[in-house]
Amino acid sequence: SVEVDGHTDNRGSDSHNLALSQKRAEAVAAYLKDHGVTNKLSAKGFGKTAPVADNKTEAGRLENRRVTLKISAN
């Protein structure tokens, strides 16, 4: 199974970022399914709760706007 996780930077409200990150994850999951990935896919939005870079810079905010995949061997 594959969990598709969406993330955002810290600009915007919590509710907006949570919805945006969920839509981002769902879009990637749909793309993968449309392109032949047959694994069980789930999409989860995390909003701005898990930054990987400093949100004080544009470069950091860019890194935080991302989608990650968690693959498990179930």
Short mmCIF file of C-alpha atoms in Angstrom, two decimals:
data_model
loop_
_atom_site.label_atom_id
_atom_site.label_comp_id
_atom_site.label_asym_id
_atom_site.label_seq_id
_atom_site.Cartn_x
_atom_site.Cartn_y
_atom_site.Cartn_z
CA SER A 1 0.00 0.00 0.00
CA VAL A 2 1.05 3.58 -0.61
CA GLU A 3 0.16 6.59 1.53
CA VAL A 4 0.38 9.86 -0.40
CA ASP A 5 1.03 12.76 2.02
CA GLY A 6 0.46 16.39 1.04
CA HIS A 7 2.15 19.33 2.73
CA THR A 8 2.14 23.14 2.48
CA ASP A 9 4.20 26.07 3.63
CA ASN A 10 3.02 28.29 6.50
CA ARG A 11 1.28 30.96 4.42
CA GLY A 12 -2.49 31.02 4.71
CA SER A 13 -4.89 29.81 7.36
CA ASP A 14 -4.70 26.40 8.98
CA SER A 15 -7.98 25.32 7.40
CA HIS A 16 -6.93 26.51 3.93
CA ASN A 17 -3.58 24.73 4.15
CA LEU A 18 -5.14 21.52 5.40
CA ALA A 19 -7.63 21.50 2.50
CA LEU A 20 -4.90 22.43 0.00
CA SER A 21 -2.57 19.69 1.19
CA GLN A 22 -5.39 17.12 1.04
CA LYS A 23 -6.22 18.14 -2.54
CA ARG A 24 -2.52 17.98 -3.43
CA ALA A 25 -2.25 14.43 -2.05
CA GLU A 26 -5.46 13.34 -3.78
CA ALA A 27 -4.25 14.73 -7.12
CA VAL A 28 -1.00 12.76 -6.91
CA ALA A 29 -2.85 9.59 -5.88
CA ALA A 30 -5.22 10.01 -8.85
CA TYR A 31 -2.25 10.55 -11.19
CA LEU A 32 -0.56 7.40 -9.95
CA LYS A 33 -3.75 5.37 -10.35
CA ASP A 34 -4.34 6.78 -13.85
CA HIS A 35 -0.80 5.78 -14.79
CA GLY A 36 -1.06 2.16 -13.76
CA VAL A 37 -0.14 2.01 -10.08
CA THR A 38 -2.23 -0.85 -8.76
CA ASN A 39 -1.23 -0.61 -5.11
CA LYS A 40 -3.81 0.43 -2.54
CA LEU A 41 -3.50 4.23 -2.42
CA SER A 42 -4.56 6.57 0.36
CA ALA A 43 -4.22 10.36 0.47
CA LYS A 44 -3.66 12.44 3.59
CA GLY A 45 -3.17 16.18 3.99
CA PHE A 46 -0.96 17.53 6.76
CA GLY A 47 -1.18 21.24 6.01
CA LYS A 48 1.73 23.15 7.47
CA THR A 49 2.32 20.83 10.44
CA ALA A 50 5.43 19.01 9.18
CA PRO A 51 7.88 21.45 7.59
CA VAL A 52 11.21 20.15 6.30
CA ALA A 53 12.72 23.62 5.79
CA ASP A 54 12.58 27.13 7.21
CA ASN A 55 9.34 28.90 6.27
CA LYS A 56 11.07 32.29 6.71
CA THR A 57 12.63 32.07 3.23
CA GLU A 58 11.07 31.54 -0.19
CA ALA A 59 13.42 28.60 -0.79
CA GLY A 60 12.28 27.01 2.47
CA ARG A 61 8.61 27.57 1.71
CA LEU A 62 9.13 26.00 -1.71
CA GLU A 63 10.60 22.86 -0.09
CA ASN A 64 7.67 22.65 2.31
CA ARG A 65 5.12 22.62 -0.54
CA ARG A 66 5.50 18.93 -1.38
CA VAL A 67 4.02 15.48 -1.61
CA THR A 68 5.73 12.45 -0.10
CA LEU A 69 5.01 8.74 -0.52
CA LYS A 70 5.07 6.16 2.27
CA ILE A 71 5.25 2.65 0.88
CA SER A 72 4.46 -0.29 3.13
CA ALA A 73 4.91 -3.94 2.29
CA ASN A 74 1.51 -5.14 3.48
#
